[in-house]
């Protein structure tokens, strides 16, 4: 029996003996990250003793120590004197929640669509930045002015990552942007002339409403049903008005959480071809591959643009995104980007693309998807009996308020109970009336318990009904 076989007998997990390129300690830390991400290494599981692993892999104990330290720095494992190095729970330590009890007025924010807080984010970012700091050639590359379309290596990294998650993309199809909002704005600014019209769901992402307004474009609402944009309503609008671009949130409308069926997508494409519309699909609210429908760029590649951003999976502060566009539109988009900011920042791109390409990001992203599932279960439990739309990957749900509640009263009275919500007004296109409904974001609280307290306060308020406050005469 050789050393590796002997080690295999004693340890439930061993890294592969195929050695990828790169410093050995780092590739070992990467293997730990991959195994944690794909579940081969479970929370609490002990890593092999350092001496045993060093002998099995024919490296020095120092290399293993460095690899374990690197894994610890990335937040993957935890070393404790006497009990070795164990895999961390990717979730959070359990804090004390007494201060959030119902008697207090501490505010619980359910208004923002942001990634779920987890200390892993900062740990991973700090490890990625430290690794980058050790690579002078890559740093030098990041310091140069970048091409308008974005740094080539970063576009390749991003294309490979998107493709691995079922969004097949080539580097040449991508233009790097300063987040998703920038991609929205850039598309309108570069492809639509002032005074021309764009259309979207009647309730849509407020950043698109703001961009169209800022650029002096007409923004027309299309009425919606449980699948989002109605094809018959779109066709009627196109018969009356010349529309240049259709903004689409087919996976997960913000705020109504509707998802389009394949049939609806095909109907929209038929209308887009008939009336020569550009299709701008915004994929910033990133959905698990197995729950995603066909992207519009597959159905109508000649006229479809797709927006991606890391804001909902890594962090909004990175301000990193991309626009996937047909080749015949790329030059116009590059001209637009050049006139705004020359190119997106090379250094931010390097950090973000290294992070996305590292096995660590999969750990974080999978953790968030699992955590969302748990949070949706809390939502189902606390608001059972009320009518709401939700999606397993959704950061938010859309609650239809029971009569006689009005959304503005509910937002105000929830605030008095210590729950921050946003009114539906900012999501309304043009002068569309706001529905009596509320977007409830499940992600801002750092802990599930805080979410549950916030939702319970909402359920109590719903059950009690509105307090009359307006003057009656
Ligand atoms: C649909 C949609 N598009 C774009 C954005 C903005 O993304 P970013 O933060 O990357 O600019 C958001 C943010 O919530 C969003 O919901």
CSV table of C-alpha atoms and ligand atoms in Angstrom, one decimal:
chain,number,residue,atom,x,y,z
A,1,UNK,CA,0.0,0.0,0.0
A,2,UNK,CA,1.5,3.4,-1.0
A,3,UNK,CA,1.3,6.5,1.1
A,4,UNK,CA,-1.7,7.9,-0.7
A,5,UNK,CA,-3.7,4.7,-0.3
A,6,UNK,CA,-2.8,4.7,3.4
A,7,UNK,CA,-3.9,8.3,3.8
A,8,UNK,CA,-7.1,7.5,1.9
A,9,UNK,CA,-7.9,4.9,4.5
A,10,UNK,CA,-7.5,7.4,7.3
A,11,UNK,CA,-9.2,10.4,5.8
A,12,UNK,CA,-12.7,10.8,4.3
A,13,UNK,CA,-11.4,13.6,2.0
A,14,UNK,CA,-8.1,14.0,0.1
A,15,UNK,CA,-7.3,16.5,-2.6
A,16,UNK,CA,-6.7,15.2,-6.1
A,17,UNK,CA,-3.1,14.3,-6.8
A,18,UNK,CA,-3.4,15.8,-10.3
A,19,UNK,CA,-1.5,19.0,-9.7
A,20,UNK,CA,-2.9,22.1,-11.5
A,21,UNK,CA,-0.5,24.9,-12.4
A,22,UNK,CA,0.4,27.5,-9.8
A,23,UNK,CA,1.9,27.7,-6.4
A,24,UNK,CA,1.2,24.4,-4.6
A,25,UNK,CA,-0.3,26.0,-1.4
A,26,UNK,CA,-2.7,28.0,-3.5
A,27,UNK,CA,-3.9,25.2,-5.7
A,28,UNK,CA,-4.5,23.1,-2.6
A,29,UNK,CA,-6.5,26.0,-1.1
A,30,UNK,CA,-8.5,26.1,-4.4
A,31,UNK,CA,-9.2,22.4,-4.1
A,32,UNK,CA,-10.5,22.8,-0.6
A,33,UNK,CA,-12.7,25.6,-1.9
A,34,UNK,CA,-14.0,23.5,-4.8
A,35,UNK,CA,-14.7,20.6,-2.5
A,36,UNK,CA,-16.6,22.8,0.0
A,37,UNK,CA,-18.6,24.4,-2.8
A,38,UNK,CA,-19.6,21.0,-4.3
A,39,UNK,CA,-20.4,19.5,-0.9
A,40,UNK,CA,-17.5,16.9,-0.9
A,41,UNK,CA,-16.3,18.6,2.2
A,42,UNK,CA,-19.2,19.2,4.7
A,43,UNK,CA,-19.5,21.9,7.4
A,44,UNK,CA,-17.6,20.7,10.5
A,45,UNK,CA,-15.6,18.1,8.6
A,46,UNK,CA,-12.0,17.8,9.6
A,47,UNK,CA,-9.3,18.3,7.1
A,48,UNK,CA,-6.6,15.6,7.0
A,49,UNK,CA,-3.7,16.0,9.5
A,50,UNK,CA,-1.0,18.1,8.0
A,51,UNK,CA,1.9,15.6,8.3
A,52,UNK,CA,-0.2,12.8,6.7
A,53,UNK,CA,-1.3,15.0,3.8
A,54,UNK,CA,2.2,16.3,3.3
A,55,UNK,CA,3.5,12.7,3.0
A,56,UNK,CA,0.7,11.6,0.7
A,57,UNK,CA,1.2,14.6,-1.6
A,58,UNK,CA,5.0,14.5,-1.3
A,59,UNK,CA,5.2,18.1,-0.3
A,60,UNK,CA,6.6,19.8,2.9
A,61,UNK,CA,4.4,20.2,6.0
A,62,UNK,CA,5.1,23.9,5.5
A,63,UNK,CA,3.2,23.8,2.2
A,64,UNK,CA,0.2,22.2,3.8
A,65,UNK,CA,0.3,24.7,6.7
A,66,UNK,CA,0.3,27.6,4.2
A,67,UNK,CA,-2.5,26.0,2.2
A,68,UNK,CA,-4.7,25.6,5.4
A,69,UNK,CA,-3.9,29.1,6.4
A,70,UNK,CA,-4.9,30.4,3.0
A,71,UNK,CA,-8.2,28.4,3.2
A,72,UNK,CA,-8.7,29.9,6.6
A,73,UNK,CA,-8.1,33.4,5.3
A,74,UNK,CA,-10.7,32.8,2.6
A,75,UNK,CA,-13.2,31.9,5.4
A,76,UNK,CA,-13.5,28.2,4.3
A,77,UNK,CA,-12.0,26.5,7.3
A,78,UNK,CA,-11.3,27.2,11.0
A,79,UNK,CA,-8.3,26.0,12.9
A,80,UNK,CA,-8.7,25.2,16.6
A,81,UNK,CA,-5.9,24.1,18.9
A,82,UNK,CA,-6.4,20.4,19.7
A,83,UNK,CA,-9.1,19.7,17.2
A,84,UNK,CA,-7.4,20.4,13.9
A,85,UNK,CA,-8.7,22.3,10.9
A,86,UNK,CA,-12.4,22.0,10.2
A,87,UNK,CA,-14.7,23.2,7.4
A,88,UNK,CA,-16.6,26.3,8.5
A,89,UNK,CA,-20.4,26.6,8.3
A,90,UNK,CA,-20.8,29.1,5.3
A,91,UNK,CA,-23.6,30.6,7.2
A,92,UNK,CA,-23.4,32.9,10.1
A,93,UNK,CA,-22.6,32.6,13.7
A,94,UNK,CA,-25.8,32.6,15.7
A,95,UNK,CA,-26.0,36.0,17.4
A,96,UNK,CA,-28.3,37.1,20.2
A,97,UNK,CA,-31.7,38.3,18.9
A,98,UNK,CA,-33.2,39.5,22.2
A,99,UNK,CA,-32.6,43.1,21.2
A,100,UNK,CA,-34.9,42.6,18.2
A,101,UNK,CA,-37.9,41.3,20.2
A,102,UNK,CA,-41.3,42.6,19.3
A,103,UNK,CA,-41.4,45.1,22.1
A,104,UNK,CA,-38.6,47.1,20.7
A,105,UNK,CA,-38.8,49.6,17.9
A,106,UNK,CA,-35.5,48.5,16.2
A,107,UNK,CA,-36.1,48.9,12.5
A,108,UNK,CA,-35.8,45.9,10.2
A,109,UNK,CA,-35.1,46.8,6.6
A,110,UNK,CA,-37.1,44.8,4.1
A,111,UNK,CA,-36.9,47.5,1.4
A,112,UNK,CA,-33.6,46.9,-0.4
A,113,UNK,CA,-32.7,44.2,-3.0
A,114,UNK,CA,-29.1,43.6,-1.9
A,115,UNK,CA,-27.0,40.4,-1.4
A,116,UNK,CA,-27.5,38.6,1.9
A,117,UNK,CA,-24.9,39.8,4.4
A,118,UNK,CA,-22.2,37.2,5.1
A,119,UNK,CA,-18.7,37.8,6.5
A,120,UNK,CA,-17.5,35.4,3.8
A,121,UNK,CA,-17.8,38.2,1.3
A,122,UNK,CA,-15.2,40.4,2.8
A,123,UNK,CA,-12.9,37.4,3.7
A,124,UNK,CA,-13.0,36.2,0.1
A,125,UNK,CA,-12.5,39.7,-1.3
A,126,UNK,CA,-9.5,40.3,0.9
A,127,UNK,CA,-8.0,37.0,-0.2
A,128,UNK,CA,-8.6,37.8,-3.9
A,129,UNK,CA,-7.0,41.2,-3.5
A,130,UNK,CA,-4.0,39.7,-1.7
A,131,UNK,CA,-3.5,37.3,-4.5
A,132,UNK,CA,-3.8,40.0,-7.1
A,133,UNK,CA,-1.3,42.1,-5.2
A,134,UNK,CA,1.3,39.3,-5.8
A,135,UNK,CA,0.9,39.4,-9.6
A,136,UNK,CA,2.7,42.4,-10.9
A,137,UNK,CA,2.0,41.6,-14.6
A,138,UNK,CA,-1.7,41.5,-14.0
A,139,UNK,CA,-1.6,44.7,-11.9
A,140,UNK,CA,0.3,46.4,-14.6
A,141,UNK,CA,-2.2,45.4,-17.1
A,142,UNK,CA,-5.1,46.7,-14.9
A,143,UNK,CA,-3.3,50.1,-14.6
A,144,UNK,CA,-3.4,50.8,-18.3
A,145,UNK,CA,-6.3,52.5,-20.0
A,146,UNK,CA,-8.5,49.7,-21.2
A,147,UNK,CA,-10.1,49.2,-24.6
A,148,UNK,CA,-13.6,50.6,-24.8
A,149,UNK,CA,-15.1,47.1,-24.9
A,150,UNK,CA,-13.2,46.2,-21.7
A,151,UNK,CA,-10.0,44.3,-20.8
A,152,UNK,CA,-9.7,41.2,-23.1
A,153,UNK,CA,-8.6,38.8,-20.4
A,154,UNK,CA,-11.5,39.9,-18.1
A,155,UNK,CA,-14.0,39.5,-20.9
A,156,UNK,CA,-12.6,35.9,-21.5
A,157,UNK,CA,-12.9,35.1,-17.8
A,158,UNK,CA,-16.4,36.5,-17.6
A,159,UNK,CA,-17.5,34.7,-20.8
A,160,UNK,CA,-16.2,31.4,-19.4
A,161,UNK,CA,-18.0,31.9,-16.1
A,162,UNK,CA,-21.3,32.9,-17.8
A,163,UNK,CA,-21.0,29.9,-20.1
A,164,UNK,CA,-20.4,27.6,-17.2
A,165,UNK,CA,-23.7,28.8,-15.7
A,166,UNK,CA,-25.7,28.1,-18.9
A,167,UNK,CA,-25.4,31.6,-20.5
A,168,UNK,CA,-23.2,30.7,-23.4
A,169,UNK,CA,-21.2,33.8,-24.3
A,170,UNK,CA,-17.9,34.6,-26.2
A,171,UNK,CA,-15.5,37.3,-25.0
A,172,UNK,CA,-16.1,39.3,-28.3
A,173,UNK,CA,-19.9,39.5,-27.5
A,174,UNK,CA,-19.3,41.3,-24.2
A,175,UNK,CA,-18.7,44.9,-23.3
A,176,UNK,CA,-17.7,45.6,-19.7
A,177,UNK,CA,-19.7,48.2,-17.8
A,178,UNK,CA,-19.8,49.9,-14.5
A,179,UNK,CA,-22.6,47.7,-13.2
A,180,UNK,CA,-26.1,46.8,-14.5
A,181,UNK,CA,-27.6,50.3,-14.3
A,182,UNK,CA,-24.8,51.6,-16.4
A,183,UNK,CA,-25.5,48.9,-19.0
A,184,UNK,CA,-29.2,50.0,-19.0
A,185,UNK,CA,-28.3,53.6,-19.4
A,186,UNK,CA,-25.6,53.0,-22.0
A,187,UNK,CA,-27.9,51.0,-24.2
A,188,UNK,CA,-30.5,53.7,-24.2
A,189,UNK,CA,-28.0,56.5,-24.7
A,190,UNK,CA,-26.2,54.7,-27.5
A,191,UNK,CA,-29.0,53.1,-29.5
A,192,UNK,CA,-32.1,55.3,-29.0
A,193,UNK,CA,-32.4,58.9,-30.1
A,194,UNK,CA,-34.0,61.6,-27.8
A,195,UNK,CA,-37.7,61.7,-28.4
A,196,UNK,CA,-37.9,58.0,-29.5
A,197,UNK,CA,-39.9,55.6,-27.5
A,198,UNK,CA,-39.1,52.5,-25.4
A,199,UNK,CA,-41.6,50.2,-23.7
A,200,UNK,CA,-41.5,47.9,-20.7
A,201,UNK,CA,-43.8,46.2,-18.3
A,202,UNK,CA,-46.1,48.7,-16.6
A,203,UNK,CA,-44.3,48.0,-13.3
A,204,UNK,CA,-40.6,47.7,-13.8
A,205,UNK,CA,-37.1,48.4,-12.3
A,206,UNK,CA,-37.0,52.1,-11.3
A,207,UNK,CA,-33.4,52.5,-12.7
A,208,UNK,CA,-34.8,52.0,-16.2
A,209,UNK,CA,-37.6,54.5,-15.6
A,210,UNK,CA,-35.0,57.0,-14.4
A,211,UNK,CA,-32.6,56.3,-17.4
A,212,UNK,CA,-35.4,56.8,-20.0
A,213,UNK,CA,-36.5,60.0,-18.3
A,214,UNK,CA,-33.0,61.4,-18.0
A,215,UNK,CA,-32.4,60.8,-21.7
A,216,UNK,CA,-35.7,62.5,-22.8
A,217,UNK,CA,-37.1,59.2,-24.1
A,218,UNK,CA,-40.8,58.3,-24.2
A,219,UNK,CA,-41.3,55.4,-21.9
A,220,UNK,CA,-44.6,53.5,-22.6
A,221,UNK,CA,-46.1,50.9,-20.2
A,222,UNK,CA,-47.4,47.5,-21.4
A,223,UNK,CA,-50.0,45.8,-19.3
A,224,UNK,CA,-49.1,42.7,-17.4
A,225,UNK,CA,-50.6,39.4,-16.3
A,226,UNK,CA,-49.1,36.5,-14.2
A,227,UNK,CA,-46.4,36.0,-16.8
A,228,UNK,CA,-45.4,39.6,-17.0
A,229,UNK,CA,-45.7,41.6,-20.3
A,230,UNK,CA,-48.8,40.7,-22.3
A,231,UNK,CA,-48.2,40.0,-26.0
A,232,UNK,CA,-51.6,41.2,-27.1
A,233,UNK,CA,-51.1,44.5,-25.3
A,234,UNK,CA,-47.7,44.9,-26.8
A,235,UNK,CA,-49.0,44.3,-30.3
A,236,UNK,CA,-51.7,46.9,-29.9
A,237,UNK,CA,-49.2,49.4,-28.6
A,238,UNK,CA,-46.9,48.8,-31.6
A,239,UNK,CA,-49.8,49.3,-34.0
A,240,UNK,CA,-50.3,52.8,-32.4
A,241,UNK,CA,-46.7,53.9,-31.6
A,242,UNK,CA,-43.3,53.5,-33.1
A,243,UNK,CA,-41.2,51.8,-30.4
A,244,UNK,CA,-37.5,51.4,-30.7
A,245,UNK,CA,-36.7,49.1,-27.7
A,246,UNK,CA,-38.4,46.8,-25.4
A,247,UNK,CA,-37.0,46.4,-21.9
A,248,UNK,CA,-37.6,42.9,-20.5
A,249,UNK,CA,-37.3,41.2,-17.1
A,250,UNK,CA,-38.4,37.7,-18.3
A,251,UNK,CA,-37.0,35.6,-15.4
A,252,UNK,CA,-37.9,37.7,-12.5
A,253,UNK,CA,-39.7,41.0,-12.9
A,254,UNK,CA,-38.7,43.7,-10.4
A,255,UNK,CA,-41.0,44.2,-8.5
A,256,UNK,CA,-43.8,41.7,-9.4
A,257,UNK,CA,-41.6,38.5,-9.6
A,258,UNK,CA,-43.5,37.3,-12.7
A,259,UNK,CA,-41.6,34.8,-15.0
A,260,UNK,CA,-42.3,34.5,-18.7
A,261,UNK,CA,-43.2,31.1,-20.2
A,262,UNK,CA,-41.4,30.0,-23.4
A,263,UNK,CA,-44.6,30.6,-25.4
A,264,UNK,CA,-44.8,34.2,-24.2
A,265,UNK,CA,-41.1,34.8,-25.1
A,266,UNK,CA,-41.8,33.4,-28.6
A,267,UNK,CA,-44.8,35.7,-29.0
A,268,UNK,CA,-42.8,38.7,-27.9
A,269,UNK,CA,-40.1,37.8,-30.4
A,270,UNK,CA,-42.6,37.5,-33.2
A,271,UNK,CA,-43.9,41.0,-32.4
A,272,UNK,CA,-40.3,42.4,-32.1
A,273,UNK,CA,-39.5,41.1,-35.6
A,274,UNK,CA,-42.7,42.4,-37.1
A,275,UNK,CA,-42.2,45.9,-35.7
A,276,UNK,CA,-38.4,45.9,-35.7
A,277,UNK,CA,-37.9,46.3,-31.9
A,278,UNK,CA,-34.6,45.9,-30.1
A,279,UNK,CA,-34.9,43.6,-27.1
A,280,UNK,CA,-33.0,44.5,-23.9
A,281,UNK,CA,-33.1,41.6,-21.4
A,282,UNK,CA,-31.9,42.6,-17.9
A,283,UNK,CA,-30.5,39.6,-16.1
A,284,UNK,CA,-29.2,41.5,-13.1
A,285,UNK,CA,-31.5,39.6,-10.7
A,286,UNK,CA,-29.5,36.5,-11.3
A,287,UNK,CA,-31.4,33.2,-11.3
A,288,UNK,CA,-30.2,29.6,-10.8
A,289,UNK,CA,-29.5,28.0,-14.2
A,290,UNK,CA,-32.1,25.2,-13.8
A,291,UNK,CA,-34.9,27.7,-13.1
A,292,UNK,CA,-34.1,30.0,-16.0
A,293,UNK,CA,-35.9,30.1,-19.3
A,294,UNK,CA,-34.4,30.6,-22.7
A,295,UNK,CA,-32.6,34.0,-22.9
A,296,UNK,CA,-33.9,36.3,-25.7
A,297,UNK,CA,-30.5,36.3,-27.3
A,298,UNK,CA,-31.1,32.7,-28.2
A,299,UNK,CA,-34.5,33.4,-29.6
A,300,UNK,CA,-33.7,36.5,-31.5
A,301,UNK,CA,-29.9,36.9,-31.6
A,302,UNK,CA,-30.0,39.6,-34.3
A,303,UNK,CA,-31.8,42.1,-32.0
A,304,UNK,CA,-31.3,41.1,-28.4
A,305,UNK,CA,-29.0,42.5,-25.8
A,306,UNK,CA,-28.4,41.0,-22.3
A,307,UNK,CA,-27.3,42.7,-19.1
A,308,UNK,CA,-25.3,40.9,-16.4
A,309,UNK,CA,-24.0,42.4,-13.2
A,310,UNK,CA,-22.3,41.0,-10.1
A,311,UNK,CA,-24.3,43.3,-7.8
A,312,UNK,CA,-26.7,40.6,-6.6
A,313,UNK,CA,-24.2,37.7,-6.3
A,314,UNK,CA,-20.9,39.3,-5.1
A,315,UNK,CA,-21.5,42.9,-4.2
A,316,UNK,CA,-23.1,46.1,-5.6
A,317,UNK,CA,-20.1,48.1,-4.5
A,318,UNK,CA,-17.9,46.5,-7.1
A,319,UNK,CA,-19.8,48.3,-9.8
A,320,UNK,CA,-19.0,45.7,-12.4
A,321,UNK,CA,-21.4,44.5,-15.1
A,322,UNK,CA,-21.5,43.6,-18.8
A,323,UNK,CA,-23.6,44.0,-21.8
A,324,UNK,CA,-23.9,41.1,-24.3
A,325,UNK,CA,-24.7,42.6,-27.7
A,326,UNK,CA,-25.0,41.5,-31.3
A,327,UNK,CA,-21.9,42.3,-33.3
A,328,UNK,CA,-23.6,44.9,-35.5
A,329,UNK,CA,-24.4,47.1,-32.4
A,330,UNK,CA,-21.1,46.7,-30.6
A,331,UNK,CA,-19.4,49.7,-32.3
A,332,UNK,CA,-22.2,52.1,-31.4
A,333,UNK,CA,-22.2,50.9,-27.8
A,334,UNK,CA,-18.4,51.3,-27.7
A,335,UNK,CA,-18.7,54.8,-29.0
A,336,UNK,CA,-21.3,55.6,-26.3
A,337,UNK,CA,-19.1,54.1,-23.5
A,338,UNK,CA,-16.0,56.0,-24.8
A,339,UNK,CA,-17.9,59.2,-24.7
A,340,UNK,CA,-18.9,58.6,-21.1
A,341,UNK,CA,-15.9,57.2,-19.4
A,342,UNK,CA,-13.4,55.8,-22.0
A,343,UNK,CA,-13.7,52.3,-20.6
A,344,UNK,CA,-14.7,50.5,-17.4
A,345,UNK,CA,-12.0,50.4,-14.6
A,346,UNK,CA,-9.4,47.8,-15.2
A,347,UNK,CA,-8.5,47.2,-11.6
A,348,UNK,CA,-12.1,46.7,-10.5
A,349,UNK,CA,-12.5,44.3,-13.4
A,350,UNK,CA,-9.4,42.3,-12.4
A,351,UNK,CA,-10.6,41.9,-8.8
A,352,UNK,CA,-14.1,41.0,-9.8
A,353,UNK,CA,-13.2,38.5,-12.6
A,354,UNK,CA,-10.6,36.8,-10.4
A,355,UNK,CA,-13.1,36.5,-7.7
A,356,UNK,CA,-15.8,35.1,-10.1
A,357,UNK,CA,-13.4,32.6,-11.6
A,358,UNK,CA,-12.2,31.4,-8.2
A,359,UNK,CA,-13.9,28.4,-6.6
A,360,UNK,CA,-14.6,30.6,-3.6
A,361,UNK,CA,-17.3,32.5,-5.5
A,362,UNK,CA,-19.3,29.3,-6.2
A,363,UNK,CA,-19.3,28.7,-2.5
A,364,UNK,CA,-20.8,32.1,-1.8
A,365,UNK,CA,-23.3,32.0,-4.6
A,366,UNK,CA,-24.5,28.5,-3.7
A,367,UNK,CA,-24.8,29.5,-0.1
A,368,UNK,CA,-26.9,32.5,-1.0
A,369,UNK,CA,-29.2,30.4,-3.2
A,370,UNK,CA,-29.7,27.9,-0.3
A,371,UNK,CA,-30.2,30.7,2.2
A,372,UNK,CA,-32.8,32.2,-0.1
A,373,UNK,CA,-34.7,28.9,-0.1
A,374,UNK,CA,-34.7,29.0,3.7
A,375,UNK,CA,-35.9,32.6,3.7
A,376,UNK,CA,-38.7,31.8,1.3
A,377,UNK,CA,-39.8,29.1,3.7
A,378,UNK,CA,-40.0,31.7,6.5
A,379,UNK,CA,-42.1,33.9,4.2
A,380,UNK,CA,-44.5,31.1,3.3
A,381,UNK,CA,-44.9,30.3,7.0
A,382,UNK,CA,-45.4,33.9,8.3
A,383,UNK,CA,-47.6,35.2,5.6
A,384,UNK,CA,-49.5,32.1,4.8
A,385,UNK,CA,-53.1,33.0,3.9
A,386,UNK,CA,-52.0,36.2,2.1
A,387,UNK,CA,-51.7,36.5,-1.6
A,388,UNK,CA,-48.1,37.0,-2.8
A,389,UNK,CA,-45.9,36.1,-5.8
A,390,UNK,CA,-42.4,34.7,-5.1
A,391,UNK,CA,-39.6,32.9,-6.9
A,392,UNK,CA,-37.1,30.5,-5.2
A,393,UNK,CA,-34.2,32.6,-6.3
A,394,UNK,CA,-35.9,35.9,-5.8
A,395,UNK,CA,-34.6,38.5,-3.4
A,396,UNK,CA,-38.1,39.7,-2.9
A,397,UNK,CA,-41.8,38.8,-3.0
A,398,UNK,CA,-44.7,40.9,-4.2
A,399,UNK,CA,-47.5,41.0,-1.6
A,400,UNK,CA,-51.0,41.9,-2.8
A,401,UNK,CA,-52.5,43.8,0.1
A,402,UNK,CA,-55.9,42.6,1.3
A,403,UNK,CA,-58.7,45.2,1.3
A,404,UNK,CA,-59.0,47.8,2.7
A,405,UNK,CA,-55.3,48.3,3.0
A,406,UNK,CA,-53.7,50.9,0.8
A,407,UNK,CA,-50.0,50.6,0.0
A,408,UNK,CA,-49.0,54.0,1.3
A,409,UNK,CA,-50.8,53.4,4.6
A,410,UNK,CA,-49.2,50.1,5.0
A,411,UNK,CA,-45.7,51.4,4.4
A,412,UNK,CA,-46.3,54.2,6.9
A,413,UNK,CA,-47.8,51.9,9.6
A,414,UNK,CA,-45.1,49.2,9.1
A,415,UNK,CA,-42.5,51.9,9.6
A,416,UNK,CA,-44.1,52.7,13.0
A,417,UNK,CA,-43.8,49.0,13.9
A,418,UNK,CA,-40.1,49.0,12.9
A,419,UNK,CA,-40.2,47.5,9.4
A,420,UNK,CA,-38.9,49.6,6.5
A,421,UNK,CA,-40.6,48.9,3.2
A,422,UNK,CA,-40.7,50.8,-0.1
A,423,UNK,CA,-43.9,52.0,-1.7
A,424,UNK,CA,-44.9,50.7,-5.1
A,425,UNK,CA,-44.9,54.2,-6.7
A,426,UNK,CA,-41.2,54.2,-8.0
A,427,UNK,CA,-41.9,51.0,-10.0
A,428,UNK,CA,-44.8,52.6,-12.0
A,429,UNK,CA,-44.1,53.7,-15.6
A,430,UNK,CA,-45.4,57.1,-16.6
A,431,UNK,CA,-48.6,58.0,-14.8
A,432,UNK,CA,-49.7,54.4,-14.3
A,433,UNK,CA,-51.7,54.1,-11.0
A,434,UNK,CA,-49.8,52.3,-8.3
A,435,UNK,CA,-51.3,48.9,-7.3
A,436,UNK,CA,-52.1,48.2,-3.6
A,437,UNK,CA,-49.1,45.9,-3.3
A,438,UNK,CA,-45.7,45.9,-1.6
A,439,UNK,CA,-42.3,44.5,-2.5
A,440,UNK,CA,-40.9,42.7,0.5
A,441,UNK,CA,-37.1,42.2,0.3
A,442,UNK,CA,-35.9,39.1,2.1
A,443,UNK,CA,-32.2,39.7,1.8
A,444,UNK,CA,-31.2,42.8,3.9
A,445,UNK,CA,-31.4,41.2,7.4
A,446,UNK,CA,-28.1,39.5,8.3
A,447,UNK,CA,-30.0,36.7,10.0
A,448,UNK,CA,-33.1,34.7,9.4
A,449,UNK,CA,-34.5,35.5,12.8
A,450,UNK,CA,-34.5,39.2,12.1
A,451,UNK,CA,-36.4,38.5,8.8
A,452,UNK,CA,-38.9,36.4,10.7
A,453,UNK,CA,-39.5,39.1,13.3
A,454,UNK,CA,-40.0,41.7,10.5
A,455,UNK,CA,-42.4,39.5,8.6
A,456,UNK,CA,-44.3,38.6,11.8
A,457,UNK,CA,-44.7,42.3,12.5
A,458,UNK,CA,-46.1,42.7,9.0
A,459,UNK,CA,-48.5,39.7,9.5
A,460,UNK,CA,-49.8,41.3,12.7
A,461,UNK,CA,-50.4,44.6,11.0
A,462,UNK,CA,-52.2,42.9,8.1
A,463,UNK,CA,-54.4,41.0,10.5
A,464,UNK,CA,-55.3,44.2,12.5
A,465,UNK,CA,-56.1,46.3,9.4
A,466,UNK,CA,-55.4,49.9,8.7
A,467,UNK,CA,-55.7,52.6,11.4
A,468,UNK,CA,-57.8,55.5,10.1
A,469,UNK,CA,-55.8,58.6,10.2
A,470,UNK,CA,-57.1,60.9,7.4
A,471,UNK,CA,-59.6,63.6,8.4
A,472,UNK,CA,-63.1,62.5,7.8
A,473,UNK,CA,-64.4,66.0,7.0
B,1,LIG,C1,-33.5,44.6,-12.8
B,1,LIG,C2,-32.3,45.4,-12.3
B,1,LIG,N1,-31.4,45.9,-13.2
B,1,LIG,C3,-30.3,46.6,-12.8
B,1,LIG,C4,-30.1,46.8,-11.5
B,1,LIG,C5,-28.9,47.6,-11.1
B,1,LIG,O1,-27.8,46.8,-11.0
B,1,LIG,P1,-26.3,47.4,-10.6
B,1,LIG,O2,-26.3,47.5,-9.1
B,1,LIG,O3,-25.4,46.3,-11.1
B,1,LIG,O4,-26.1,48.7,-11.3
B,1,LIG,C6,-30.9,46.3,-10.5
B,1,LIG,C7,-30.7,46.6,-9.1
B,1,LIG,O5,-31.5,46.3,-8.2
B,1,LIG,C8,-32.1,45.6,-10.9
B,1,LIG,O6,-32.9,45.1,-10.1
